[in-house]
CSV table of C-alpha atoms in Angstrom, one decimal:
chain,number,residue,atom,x,y,z
X,1,MET,CA,195.9,-16.2,24.9
X,2,PRO,CA,193.2,-18.8,25.2
X,3,ASP,CA,190.6,-18.7,28.0
X,4,GLU,CA,192.1,-15.9,30.0
X,5,GLN,CA,190.1,-15.6,33.2
X,6,VAL,CA,189.5,-12.0,34.3
X,7,THR,CA,189.1,-11.5,38.1
X,8,SER,CA,188.4,-8.5,40.2
X,9,ILE,CA,188.2,-7.6,43.8
X,10,ALA,CA,184.5,-7.6,44.7
X,11,ALA,CA,184.8,-6.6,48.4
X,12,ILE,CA,187.3,-6.2,51.2
X,13,VAL,CA,186.5,-7.4,54.8
X,14,THR,CA,188.7,-6.2,57.6
X,15,THR,CA,189.0,-5.6,61.3
X,16,LYS,CA,191.5,-2.8,60.8
X,17,GLN,CA,190.2,0.1,58.9
X,18,GLU,CA,193.5,1.9,59.1
X,19,ASN,CA,195.1,-0.9,56.9
X,20,ILE,CA,192.9,0.0,53.9
X,21,LYS,CA,194.1,2.7,51.5
X,22,GLY,CA,192.3,3.8,48.3
X,23,GLY,CA,189.1,2.5,47.1
X,24,GLY,CA,187.3,0.8,44.2
X,25,ALA,CA,185.8,-2.1,46.1
X,26,PRO,CA,183.2,-2.0,48.9
X,27,ILE,CA,184.9,-2.3,52.3
X,28,PHE,CA,183.3,-4.1,55.2
X,29,ILE,CA,184.7,-3.1,58.7
X,30,VAL,CA,183.9,-5.8,61.3
X,31,LYS,CA,184.5,-5.9,65.0
X,32,ASP,CA,186.5,-9.1,65.5
X,33,LYS,CA,187.9,-12.2,63.8
X,34,ASP,CA,184.7,-14.2,64.2
X,35,ALA,CA,182.7,-11.6,62.3
X,36,LEU,CA,185.5,-11.4,59.7
X,37,GLN,CA,185.1,-15.1,58.9
X,38,LYS,CA,181.3,-15.0,59.0
X,39,VAL,CA,180.9,-11.9,56.8
X,40,SER,CA,183.6,-13.2,54.3
X,41,MET,CA,181.9,-16.6,54.0
X,42,SER,CA,178.5,-14.9,53.5
X,43,LEU,CA,179.8,-12.7,50.7
X,44,GLU,CA,181.7,-15.6,49.1
X,45,ARG,CA,178.4,-17.5,48.8
X,46,ILE,CA,176.2,-14.5,47.8
X,47,LEU,CA,178.6,-13.2,45.2
X,48,ASP,CA,179.7,-16.7,43.9
X,49,ALA,CA,183.2,-15.6,44.5
X,50,ALA,CA,186.4,-16.7,46.2
X,51,ALA,CA,187.7,-15.5,49.6
X,52,SER,CA,191.4,-15.0,50.0
X,53,GLU,CA,193.1,-14.1,53.3
X,54,ILE,CA,195.6,-11.3,53.0
X,55,ASP,CA,196.5,-11.3,56.7
X,56,GLU,CA,194.9,-12.2,60.0
X,57,ASN,CA,192.8,-9.0,59.8
X,58,THR,CA,191.9,-8.8,56.1
X,59,ILE,CA,190.1,-11.0,53.6
X,60,ILE,CA,189.4,-10.0,50.0
X,61,ILE,CA,186.5,-11.4,48.0
X,62,VAL,CA,187.5,-12.0,44.4
X,63,ALA,CA,184.9,-12.3,41.6
X,64,ARG,CA,185.5,-15.2,39.3
């Protein structure tokens, strides 16, 4: 298959620690939705990655 792009979860940012099961990626627990957006945007820029909202409390950062 030509030019398959491999992606992986670089980080998880959430306001609800109880929603996260397992591991494998760093998890950032933040206090509110404003911090959720701010931390996600920062990680997206720093890691040159893409942020994807899973639900209103959780965003994953996907390495490209």
